[in-house]
Amino acid sequence: MGAYMWCNRTTWGMILVGLAFAGDGLAVNEGLRGDGRGRDILVNSMGQHEQIIFACRQEGHDGHWYANFGYYAANSQRKAYRALGRLCKLNVRTGRVEVLLDDPEGTVRDPQVHYDGRKILFSYRKGGADYFHLYEINPDGSGLQQLTDGPYNDIEPTYLADGGIMFCSDRCKRWVNCWLTKVAVLYRCGADGSDIRPISSNNEHENTPWPLPDGRVLYQRWEYVDRSQVHYHHLWTINPDGTGQMVFYGNMHPGTVMIDAKPIPGTGNVVAIFSPGHGRREHAGAVTILSPKRGPDELSAAVRVSNGDDFRDPYPLSKDHFLVAQGPRLVLMDAKGNVLPIYRLPESLVKAGVTCHEPRPLRPRMRERLVARRGALQETTGKLILTDIYNGRQMGGVERGEIKKLLVLESLPMPIHYTGGMDPISFGGTFTLERVLGTVPVEPDGSAYMEVPALRSLFFVALDADDNSVKRMQSFLTVMPGETASCVGCHEHRTRTPENRGASALSALQRVPSEIMPIDGIPDVFDFPRDIQPILDKHCIRCHDYEKRDGNVILSGDRGPMFSHSYYTLTYRREFVDGRNDPKSNLPPRTVGAAASPLMEKIAGDHYDVRLSQDEVKMIRYWIESGAPYPGTYAALGSGMIGGYYENRQVNTDFEWPATRLASEAIETRCTSCHAGDTVLPRNLSDERGVSFWRPDPGDVRLRLARHLVFNLTRPEKSLMLLAPLAKDAGGYGRCKVTNNRSQPSESAAVFASTDDPDYQKILVMCRDGKRRLEEMRRFDMSGFVPPAAYVREMKKYGVLPGDLPDGTAIDVYETDRKYWRSLWHNPDDNSFLD
């Protein structure tokens, strides 16, 4: 602790005195004057420099850690940001605060001091404007200069040693895959804001880049590739030119947002915020010291420092002292978590929801080491080298020579999102559409060498000689244009020194890089009604339709309130194994993908003489490998669903329909005497009965009686809710009997003796109203489908659809998606910086 003692925590109330801004924008911080030792601690930590820059602003409306800029999907007038923004300077010796920039209607965030200490870089949304841009200002508040412009949000900038600036931006034109706000990923530009270009292809957020002494940039990367959407937000590194993207810490350990990380001088360690769970508002969490030399997966490498999860934006002054924001105040924290308050906002601002953010010392600092450029922006591809696919974790039981090729998949960006969940892309599974690019060979020695498209989010599945999946990647990689990247193996051990086999020893390097070979006979992006349902109709419906429901399995393409009955049935019965939105990662061989899917066994030829062609088997195989989606277009989001979701709340429900009220009463009266407890029936088209949509439990017996299956909105009279209680001689199943007492059901009387039963008719009318409503709404696989207005709005903004396209126009949504994705591909003509 040095030669001084920290004050006991119980004395802070005596030390901290209320503050007030003076009329000229200045304030005196009396907190440091209450204890001379406390002031000396901070002054000594600052060295010869005695000023701190920080921002203050109202916290964002949204509880999510990333939703603090832009607007919401369905209503562009609903903003995620708030106001009362200020950029301030605190003199730690005198306690005096100077307001450098004050904008009651604007928002100020993310200041960073230049290497020479003579400029401050920050992100600023001017009052009355909609977008954050990068600005610089002099430490005395003069010389305000705007660096970036346009209808985009540029946030969290950091100076780079090569003279450029790295920042996060929603110029990537994509939205959070499980929320209703925009995504920002890594970009860079010149010192004057020119030559802006992306250096990331992520579908999800990247945040708080900060240079490491060796020249790499440390940042937070959020990702999920058919694992969990809320568990993986960890620390990665990247070179200033975008090359060398690599995990830094935590990608095997879900459940923490690791963000705002910075190197601790002279230690090799970093300090970061570990925000629990899916993260707290505005990056709040625990101050944590991380020792990366122990490896990126070693839990003991991260040591919690703070007592509490309400701290933000740590800045290391030394190995023992950190500037930290905590709600409306700034504190100095030591390496044991003791805190000394150094500033608190006036109570008037606190009551207005204003908090402190991003404290930085106003002082010069050394530039980091320069990293040689490894890319060539005139190229559209990069190269990947795999040394040995058999070198890795969780590879037990995989024989050398068994893996013959790699399936190359691409995680596709989302142009907008509405629901907050994965619906209707899947039921409890994938959130994203995945493109099948093709395959590349793996040599007998386990090596591979391939050419891949640059700035695209790619991942791989290892396939055997029969194209069965052996091991699946549940992360993604990106190569920059002209970059050659490499990996040791398949989920290799990160703390072991790899065998130096040398380029001459790798079979794959004895030839030119493999081109990705497309797979004949399959679409690159799957659509279940278009691509899979015809196969089920041809081979399965004769036994698995409403007339002959063998095994209680229905594989008809009839529509339920959200999905087709066949898609829902295959999903809830776990006929395919697709990763299932599970927080687990690096699974054992053959436990995910087509090889682990019971459906593949049923179409192999031994299931009641079902014989599929090779092309049909291939179609189902690669549908599963690409995440087993329901629609093949993001235009399906937020549309065509009765009882769908917006912001995790049900919308377009049938709760208030007159027919629903009558049908619900009929179900209550005629069915619940038997169907109680775990077998409770849905009362209407929107009744989820508390079943988890996000991660449904496969053992939940309610899944077999879900609204997605028991109500038929294509052929209402075929609804299981009607067929099961209807007498056989009336065309039903006669499964549900009139109960005289619960232990002795009568064998002679069905619940509905005929279709003339008034309660039967009430339920039928509700289903017919649902069909009529669905025909008005239109689902993505129905003729005349018109995507949601906000989808069209964003596609117009992106330049994908004509700006004068009339509202309500039916468009080819599949081609619109493709044109959107192509617009994001690297175009050398648009990038000249660093060439």
PDB file of C-alpha atoms in Angstrom, residues 72-306:
ATOM      1  CA  TYR A  72     -35.236   1.538 -32.319  1.00  0.00           C
ATOM      2  CA  ALA A  73     -36.341  -0.704 -35.144  1.00  0.00           C
ATOM      3  CA  ALA A  74     -40.074  -0.138 -35.420  1.00  0.00           C
ATOM      4  CA  ASN A  75     -40.002   3.570 -34.575  1.00  0.00           C
ATOM      5  CA  SER A  76     -37.085   5.666 -35.774  1.00  0.00           C
ATOM      6  CA  GLN A  77     -38.295   8.528 -33.561  1.00  0.00           C
ATOM      7  CA  ARG A  78     -37.634   6.453 -30.451  1.00  0.00           C
ATOM      8  CA  LYS A  79     -33.999   7.116 -29.537  1.00  0.00           C
ATOM      9  CA  ALA A  80     -31.669   4.971 -27.453  1.00  0.00           C
ATOM     10  CA  TYR A  81     -29.564   7.943 -26.311  1.00  0.00           C
ATOM     11  CA  ARG A  82     -30.378  10.758 -23.910  1.00  0.00           C
ATOM     12  CA  ALA A  83     -28.969  14.242 -23.318  1.00  0.00           C
ATOM     13  CA  LEU A  84     -27.367  16.659 -20.793  1.00  0.00           C
ATOM     14  CA  GLY A  85     -23.928  16.030 -22.203  1.00  0.00           C
ATOM     15  CA  ARG A  86     -20.743  17.687 -20.879  1.00  0.00           C
ATOM     16  CA  LEU A  87     -17.027  17.305 -21.380  1.00  0.00           C
ATOM     17  CA  CYS A  88     -15.250  18.340 -18.184  1.00  0.00           C
ATOM     18  CA  LYS A  89     -11.767  18.890 -16.792  1.00  0.00           C
ATOM     19  CA  LEU A  90     -10.961  18.361 -13.109  1.00  0.00           C
ATOM     20  CA  ASN A  91      -7.863  19.819 -11.449  1.00  0.00           C
ATOM     21  CA  VAL A  92      -6.944  17.218  -8.854  1.00  0.00           C
ATOM     22  CA  ARG A  93      -4.778  19.629  -6.862  1.00  0.00           C
ATOM     23  CA  THR A  94      -7.301  22.436  -6.524  1.00  0.00           C
ATOM     24  CA  GLY A  95     -10.493  20.419  -6.951  1.00  0.00           C
ATOM     25  CA  ARG A  96     -11.703  22.881  -9.577  1.00  0.00           C
ATOM     26  CA  VAL A  97     -13.866  21.619 -12.466  1.00  0.00           C
ATOM     27  CA  GLU A  98     -14.036  23.359 -15.832  1.00  0.00           C
ATOM     28  CA  VAL A  99     -16.734  22.508 -18.367  1.00  0.00           C
ATOM     29  CA  LEU A 100     -15.100  22.392 -21.818  1.00  0.00           C
ATOM     30  CA  LEU A 101     -18.277  21.554 -23.699  1.00  0.00           C
ATOM     31  CA  ASP A 102     -21.841  21.886 -22.420  1.00  0.00           C
ATOM     32  CA  ASP A 103     -24.805  20.792 -24.539  1.00  0.00           C
ATOM     33  CA  PRO A 104     -28.056  20.274 -22.595  1.00  0.00           C
ATOM     34  CA  GLU A 105     -29.704  18.682 -25.648  1.00  0.00           C
ATOM     35  CA  GLY A 106     -26.631  16.776 -26.821  1.00  0.00           C
ATOM     36  CA  THR A 107     -24.623  13.761 -25.663  1.00  0.00           C
ATOM     37  CA  VAL A 108     -20.884  13.615 -24.991  1.00  0.00           C
ATOM     38  CA  ARG A 109     -18.960  10.368 -24.592  1.00  0.00           C
ATOM     39  CA  ASP A 110     -15.664   8.494 -24.903  1.00  0.00           C
ATOM     40  CA  PRO A 111     -12.922  11.141 -24.520  1.00  0.00           C
ATOM     41  CA  GLN A 112      -9.327  10.111 -25.151  1.00  0.00           C
ATOM     42  CA  VAL A 113      -6.208  12.267 -24.809  1.00  0.00           C
ATOM     43  CA  HIS A 114      -3.696  12.465 -27.650  1.00  0.00           C
ATOM     44  CA  TYR A 115      -0.169  11.148 -27.208  1.00  0.00           C
ATOM     45  CA  ASP A 116       1.174  14.687 -26.931  1.00  0.00           C
ATOM     46  CA  GLY A 117      -1.514  15.680 -24.404  1.00  0.00           C
ATOM     47  CA  ARG A 118      -2.556  18.648 -26.547  1.00  0.00           C
ATOM     48  CA  LYS A 119      -5.809  17.342 -28.056  1.00  0.00           C
ATOM     49  CA  ILE A 120      -8.833  15.461 -26.799  1.00  0.00           C
ATOM     50  CA  LEU A 121     -10.680  13.078 -29.100  1.00  0.00           C
ATOM     51  CA  PHE A 122     -14.293  12.235 -28.253  1.00  0.00           C
ATOM     52  CA  SER A 123     -17.696  11.259 -29.613  1.00  0.00           C
ATOM     53  CA  TYR A 124     -20.414  13.894 -29.622  1.00  0.00           C
ATOM     54  CA  ARG A 125     -24.036  14.105 -30.696  1.00  0.00           C
ATOM     55  CA  LYS A 126     -24.964  17.757 -31.002  1.00  0.00           C
ATOM     56  CA  GLY A 127     -28.288  18.883 -29.584  1.00  0.00           C
ATOM     57  CA  GLY A 128     -30.954  18.542 -32.266  1.00  0.00           C
ATOM     58  CA  ALA A 129     -28.903  16.036 -34.263  1.00  0.00           C
ATOM     59  CA  ASP A 130     -29.476  12.294 -34.499  1.00  0.00           C
ATOM     60  CA  TYR A 131     -25.939  10.979 -34.911  1.00  0.00           C
ATOM     61  CA  PHE A 132     -22.725  10.765 -32.931  1.00  0.00           C
ATOM     62  CA  HIS A 133     -19.568  11.885 -34.730  1.00  0.00           C
ATOM     63  CA  LEU A 134     -15.915  12.112 -33.811  1.00  0.00           C
ATOM     64  CA  TYR A 135     -14.585  15.478 -32.645  1.00  0.00           C
ATOM     65  CA  GLU A 136     -11.352  16.936 -31.321  1.00  0.00           C
ATOM     66  CA  ILE A 137     -10.995  19.817 -28.914  1.00  0.00           C
ATOM     67  CA  ASN A 138      -8.098  21.560 -27.190  1.00  0.00           C
ATOM     68  CA  PRO A 139      -7.648  21.044 -23.434  1.00  0.00           C
ATOM     69  CA  ASP A 140      -8.708  24.640 -22.805  1.00  0.00           C
ATOM     70  CA  GLY A 141     -12.017  24.118 -24.631  1.00  0.00           C
ATOM     71  CA  SER A 142     -11.006  25.945 -27.818  1.00  0.00           C
ATOM     72  CA  GLY A 143     -10.646  24.611 -31.348  1.00  0.00           C
ATOM     73  CA  LEU A 144     -13.628  22.256 -31.485  1.00  0.00           C
ATOM     74  CA  GLN A 145     -13.318  20.373 -34.785  1.00  0.00           C
ATOM     75  CA  GLN A 146     -15.611  17.737 -36.303  1.00  0.00           C
ATOM     76  CA  LEU A 147     -13.767  14.794 -37.888  1.00  0.00           C
ATOM     77  CA  THR A 148     -16.494  12.465 -39.205  1.00  0.00           C
ATOM     78  CA  ASP A 149     -19.903  13.055 -40.718  1.00  0.00           C
ATOM     79  CA  GLY A 150     -22.816  11.331 -42.365  1.00  0.00           C
ATOM     80  CA  PRO A 151     -25.945   9.449 -41.258  1.00  0.00           C
ATOM     81  CA  TYR A 152     -23.962   7.151 -38.978  1.00  0.00           C
ATOM     82  CA  ASN A 153     -22.943   6.879 -35.339  1.00  0.00           C
ATOM     83  CA  ASP A 154     -19.199   6.932 -34.631  1.00  0.00           C
ATOM     84  CA  ILE A 155     -18.294   6.168 -31.016  1.00  0.00           C
ATOM     85  CA  GLU A 156     -15.484   5.023 -28.697  1.00  0.00           C
ATOM     86  CA  PRO A 157     -12.498   6.389 -30.649  1.00  0.00           C
ATOM     87  CA  THR A 158      -8.866   5.763 -29.771  1.00  0.00           C
ATOM     88  CA  TYR A 159      -5.675   7.230 -31.181  1.00  0.00           C
ATOM     89  CA  LEU A 160      -3.298   4.825 -32.915  1.00  0.00           C
ATOM     90  CA  ALA A 161       0.482   4.988 -32.935  1.00  0.00           C
ATOM     91  CA  ASP A 162       0.538   5.095 -36.753  1.00  0.00           C
ATOM     92  CA  GLY A 163      -1.353   8.401 -36.728  1.00  0.00           C
ATOM     93  CA  GLY A 164      -4.796   6.993 -37.431  1.00  0.00           C
ATOM     94  CA  ILE A 165      -7.886   6.602 -35.301  1.00  0.00           C
ATOM     95  CA  MET A 166      -9.761   3.410 -34.508  1.00  0.00           C
ATOM     96  CA  PHE A 167     -13.391   3.636 -33.467  1.00  0.00           C
ATOM     97  CA  CYS A 168     -16.701   1.790 -33.468  1.00  0.00           C
ATOM     98  CA  SER A 169     -19.426   2.674 -35.938  1.00  0.00           C
ATOM     99  CA  ASP A 170     -22.830   1.595 -37.188  1.00  0.00           C
ATOM    100  CA  ARG A 171     -21.611   2.274 -40.725  1.00  0.00           C
ATOM    101  CA  CYS A 172     -21.645  -1.536 -40.901  1.00  0.00           C
ATOM    102  CA  LYS A 173     -25.415  -1.289 -41.572  1.00  0.00           C
ATOM    103  CA  ARG A 174     -26.539  -4.160 -39.362  1.00  0.00           C
ATOM    104  CA  TRP A 175     -28.630  -4.664 -36.257  1.00  0.00           C
ATOM    105  CA  VAL A 176     -28.260  -6.638 -33.063  1.00  0.00           C
ATOM    106  CA  ASN A 177     -29.359 -10.201 -33.750  1.00  0.00           C
ATOM    107  CA  CYS A 178     -31.386 -10.394 -30.531  1.00  0.00           C
ATOM    108  CA  TRP A 179     -32.482  -6.802 -29.940  1.00  0.00           C
ATOM    109  CA  LEU A 180     -33.987  -3.780 -31.613  1.00  0.00           C
ATOM    110  CA  THR A 181     -30.985  -1.454 -31.900  1.00  0.00           C
ATOM    111  CA  LYS A 182     -28.067  -0.999 -34.258  1.00  0.00           C
ATOM    112  CA  VAL A 183     -24.670  -2.675 -34.205  1.00  0.00           C
ATOM    113  CA  ALA A 184     -21.326  -0.853 -34.148  1.00  0.00           C
ATOM    114  CA  VAL A 185     -18.105  -2.633 -35.150  1.00  0.00           C
ATOM    115  CA  LEU A 186     -14.479  -1.606 -35.581  1.00  0.00           C
ATOM    116  CA  TYR A 187     -13.491   0.989 -38.169  1.00  0.00           C
ATOM    117  CA  ARG A 188     -10.462   3.149 -38.668  1.00  0.00           C
ATOM    118  CA  CYS A 189      -9.743   6.473 -40.334  1.00  0.00           C
ATOM    119  CA  GLY A 190      -6.978   9.010 -40.788  1.00  0.00           C
ATOM    120  CA  ALA A 191      -6.116  11.664 -38.238  1.00  0.00           C
ATOM    121  CA  ASP A 192      -8.462  14.122 -39.950  1.00  0.00           C
ATOM    122  CA  GLY A 193     -11.370  11.661 -40.211  1.00  0.00           C
ATOM    123  CA  SER A 194     -10.803  10.825 -43.856  1.00  0.00           C
ATOM    124  CA  ASP A 195     -10.399   7.394 -45.492  1.00  0.00           C
ATOM    125  CA  ILE A 196     -12.877   5.607 -43.273  1.00  0.00           C
ATOM    126  CA  ARG A 197     -12.915   1.854 -43.706  1.00  0.00           C
ATOM    127  CA  PRO A 198     -14.114  -1.225 -41.791  1.00  0.00           C
ATOM    128  CA  ILE A 199     -11.669  -3.597 -40.178  1.00  0.00           C
ATOM    129  CA  SER A 200     -14.279  -6.052 -38.909  1.00  0.00           C
ATOM    130  CA  SER A 201     -17.100  -8.152 -40.317  1.00  0.00           C
ATOM    131  CA  ASN A 202     -18.808  -8.968 -37.024  1.00  0.00           C
ATOM    132  CA  ASN A 203     -22.586  -9.316 -36.981  1.00  0.00           C
ATOM    133  CA  GLU A 204     -22.654  -8.134 -33.373  1.00  0.00           C
ATOM    134  CA  HIS A 205     -21.144  -5.317 -31.346  1.00  0.00           C
ATOM    135  CA  GLU A 206     -17.484  -4.570 -30.840  1.00  0.00           C
ATOM    136  CA  ASN A 207     -16.578  -1.995 -28.257  1.00  0.00           C
ATOM    137  CA  THR A 208     -13.934   0.090 -26.501  1.00  0.00           C
ATOM    138  CA  PRO A 209     -10.778  -0.459 -28.589  1.00  0.00           C
ATOM    139  CA  TRP A 210      -7.552   0.520 -26.800  1.00  0.00           C
ATOM    140  CA  PRO A 211      -3.914   0.030 -27.891  1.00  0.00           C
ATOM    141  CA  LEU A 212      -1.607  -2.392 -26.094  1.00  0.00           C
ATOM    142  CA  PRO A 213       2.104  -1.558 -25.714  1.00  0.00           C
ATOM    143  CA  ASP A 214       3.028  -4.125 -28.405  1.00  0.00           C
ATOM    144  CA  GLY A 215       0.897  -2.273 -30.967  1.00  0.00           C
ATOM    145  CA  ARG A 216      -2.118  -4.571 -31.031  1.00  0.00           C
ATOM    146  CA  VAL A 217      -5.508  -3.141 -30.129  1.00  0.00           C
ATOM    147  CA  LEU A 218      -7.547  -4.714 -27.332  1.00  0.00           C
ATOM    148  CA  TYR A 219     -11.320  -4.647 -27.667  1.00  0.00           C
ATOM    149  CA  GLN A 220     -14.553  -6.368 -26.668  1.00  0.00           C
ATOM    150  CA  ARG A 221     -16.111  -8.674 -29.245  1.00  0.00           C
ATOM    151  CA  TRP A 222     -19.656 -10.035 -28.918  1.00  0.00           C
ATOM    152  CA  GLU A 223     -20.438 -13.130 -30.898  1.00  0.00           C
ATOM    153  CA  TYR A 224     -22.566 -16.214 -31.156  1.00  0.00           C
ATOM    154  CA  VAL A 225     -22.479 -18.799 -33.889  1.00  0.00           C
ATOM    155  CA  ASP A 226     -25.210 -21.246 -32.892  1.00  0.00           C
ATOM    156  CA  ARG A 227     -24.259 -21.148 -29.253  1.00  0.00           C
ATOM    157  CA  SER A 228     -25.684 -18.489 -26.924  1.00  0.00           C
ATOM    158  CA  GLN A 229     -26.698 -14.981 -27.855  1.00  0.00           C
ATOM    159  CA  VAL A 230     -26.181 -13.542 -24.369  1.00  0.00           C
ATOM    160  CA  HIS A 231     -23.107 -15.298 -23.014  1.00  0.00           C
ATOM    161  CA  TYR A 232     -20.095 -14.512 -25.200  1.00  0.00           C
ATOM    162  CA  HIS A 233     -18.724 -10.955 -25.075  1.00  0.00           C
ATOM    163  CA  HIS A 234     -15.032 -11.251 -24.470  1.00  0.00           C
ATOM    164  CA  LEU A 235     -11.667  -9.653 -25.098  1.00  0.00           C
ATOM    165  CA  TRP A 236      -9.943  -9.918 -28.461  1.00  0.00           C
ATOM    166  CA  THR A 237      -6.997  -8.242 -30.139  1.00  0.00           C
ATOM    167  CA  ILE A 238      -6.509  -6.899 -33.619  1.00  0.00           C
ATOM    168  CA  ASN A 239      -3.678  -5.187 -35.457  1.00  0.00           C
ATOM    169  CA  PRO A 240      -4.256  -1.537 -36.394  1.00  0.00           C
ATOM    170  CA  ASP A 241      -4.803  -2.544 -40.029  1.00  0.00           C
ATOM    171  CA  GLY A 242      -7.428  -5.125 -39.082  1.00  0.00           C
ATOM    172  CA  THR A 243      -5.256  -8.189 -39.506  1.00  0.00           C
ATOM    173  CA  GLY A 244      -4.413 -10.767 -36.869  1.00  0.00           C
ATOM    174  CA  GLN A 245      -7.782 -10.943 -35.117  1.00  0.00           C
ATOM    175  CA  MET A 246      -7.275 -13.230 -32.122  1.00  0.00           C
ATOM    176  CA  VAL A 247      -8.940 -14.082 -28.818  1.00  0.00           C
ATOM    177  CA  PHE A 248      -7.259 -12.407 -25.846  1.00  0.00           C
ATOM    178  CA  TYR A 249      -9.287 -13.797 -22.965  1.00  0.00           C
ATOM    179  CA  GLY A 250     -12.528 -15.491 -22.056  1.00  0.00           C
ATOM    180  CA  ASN A 251     -14.035 -16.987 -25.185  1.00  0.00           C
ATOM    181  CA  MET A 252     -14.460 -20.364 -23.469  1.00  0.00           C
ATOM    182  CA  HIS A 253     -16.137 -18.919 -20.390  1.00  0.00           C
ATOM    183  CA  PRO A 254     -19.659 -17.560 -20.909  1.00  0.00           C
ATOM    184  CA  GLY A 255     -21.658 -15.222 -18.755  1.00  0.00           C
ATOM    185  CA  THR A 256     -19.628 -11.987 -18.543  1.00  0.00           C
ATOM    186  CA  VAL A 257     -19.300  -8.864 -20.687  1.00  0.00           C
ATOM    187  CA  MET A 258     -15.586  -8.006 -20.639  1.00  0.00           C
ATOM    188  CA  ILE A 259     -15.220  -4.417 -21.740  1.00  0.00           C
ATOM    189  CA  ASP A 260     -13.327  -1.118 -21.310  1.00  0.00           C
ATOM    190  CA  ALA A 261      -9.989  -2.955 -21.022  1.00  0.00           C
ATOM    191  CA  LYS A 262      -6.668  -1.076 -20.894  1.00  0.00           C
ATOM    192  CA  PRO A 263      -3.048  -2.074 -20.240  1.00  0.00           C
ATOM    193  CA  ILE A 264      -1.641  -1.495 -16.745  1.00  0.00           C
ATOM    194  CA  PRO A 265       1.727   0.266 -17.067  1.00  0.00           C
ATOM    195  CA  GLY A 266       4.806  -1.879 -16.449  1.00  0.00           C
ATOM    196  CA  THR A 267       2.939  -5.110 -15.688  1.00  0.00           C
ATOM    197  CA  GLY A 268       1.802  -6.913 -18.837  1.00  0.00           C
ATOM    198  CA  ASN A 269      -1.656  -7.053 -17.253  1.00  0.00           C
ATOM    199  CA  VAL A 270      -4.833  -5.231 -18.142  1.00  0.00           C
ATOM    200  CA  VAL A 271      -7.651  -3.750 -16.124  1.00  0.00           C
ATOM    201  CA  ALA A 272     -11.201  -4.149 -17.405  1.00  0.00           C
ATOM    202  CA  ILE A 273     -14.820  -4.078 -16.429  1.00  0.00           C
ATOM    203  CA  PHE A 274     -16.384  -7.525 -16.054  1.00  0.00           C
ATOM    204  CA  SER A 275     -20.091  -6.805 -16.337  1.00  0.00           C
ATOM    205  CA  PRO A 276     -22.119  -9.750 -15.025  1.00  0.00           C
ATOM    206  CA  GLY A 277     -24.480 -11.850 -17.109  1.00  0.00           C
ATOM    207  CA  HIS A 278     -25.495 -10.132 -20.325  1.00  0.00           C
ATOM    208  CA  GLY A 279     -24.068  -6.860 -19.016  1.00  0.00           C
ATOM    209  CA  ARG A 280     -25.299  -3.830 -17.110  1.00  0.00           C
ATOM    210  CA  ARG A 281     -26.401  -0.467 -18.413  1.00  0.00           C
ATOM    211  CA  GLU A 282     -23.588   1.665 -19.875  1.00  0.00           C
ATOM    212  CA  HIS A 283     -20.889  -0.996 -19.196  1.00  0.00           C
ATOM    213  CA  ALA A 284     -21.291  -1.053 -15.401  1.00  0.00           C
ATOM    214  CA  GLY A 285     -19.612  -3.969 -13.650  1.00  0.00           C
ATOM    215  CA  ALA A 286     -16.696  -5.076 -11.499  1.00  0.00           C
ATOM    216  CA  VAL A 287     -13.173  -3.688 -11.895  1.00  0.00           C
ATOM    217  CA  THR A 288     -11.036  -6.724 -12.724  1.00  0.00           C
ATOM    218  CA  ILE A 289      -7.304  -7.235 -13.231  1.00  0.00           C
ATOM    219  CA  LEU A 290      -6.432  -9.781 -15.890  1.00  0.00           C
ATOM    220  CA  SER A 291      -3.084 -11.575 -16.286  1.00  0.00           C
ATOM    221  CA  PRO A 292      -3.098 -12.828 -19.900  1.00  0.00           C
ATOM    222  CA  LYS A 293       0.187 -14.748 -19.585  1.00  0.00           C
ATOM    223  CA  ARG A 294      -1.755 -17.518 -17.863  1.00  0.00           C
ATOM    224  CA  GLY A 295      -3.651 -18.153 -21.058  1.00  0.00           C
ATOM    225  CA  PRO A 296      -6.951 -17.025 -22.556  1.00  0.00           C
ATOM    226  CA  ASP A 297      -8.995 -19.707 -20.823  1.00  0.00           C
ATOM    227  CA  GLU A 298      -7.528 -19.733 -17.310  1.00  0.00           C
ATOM    228  CA  LEU A 299     -10.194 -18.567 -14.886  1.00  0.00           C
ATOM    229  CA  SER A 300      -7.672 -17.669 -12.178  1.00  0.00           C
ATOM    230  CA  ALA A 301      -6.111 -15.142 -14.557  1.00  0.00           C
ATOM    231  CA  ALA A 302      -8.988 -12.732 -13.835  1.00  0.00           C
ATOM    232  CA  VAL A 303      -9.017 -11.286 -10.326  1.00  0.00           C
ATOM    233  CA  ARG A 304     -11.918  -9.156  -9.216  1.00  0.00           C
ATOM    234  CA  VAL A 305     -10.777  -5.937  -7.538  1.00  0.00           C
ATOM    235  CA  SER A 306     -13.883  -3.913  -6.745  1.00  0.00           C
TER     236      SER A 306
END
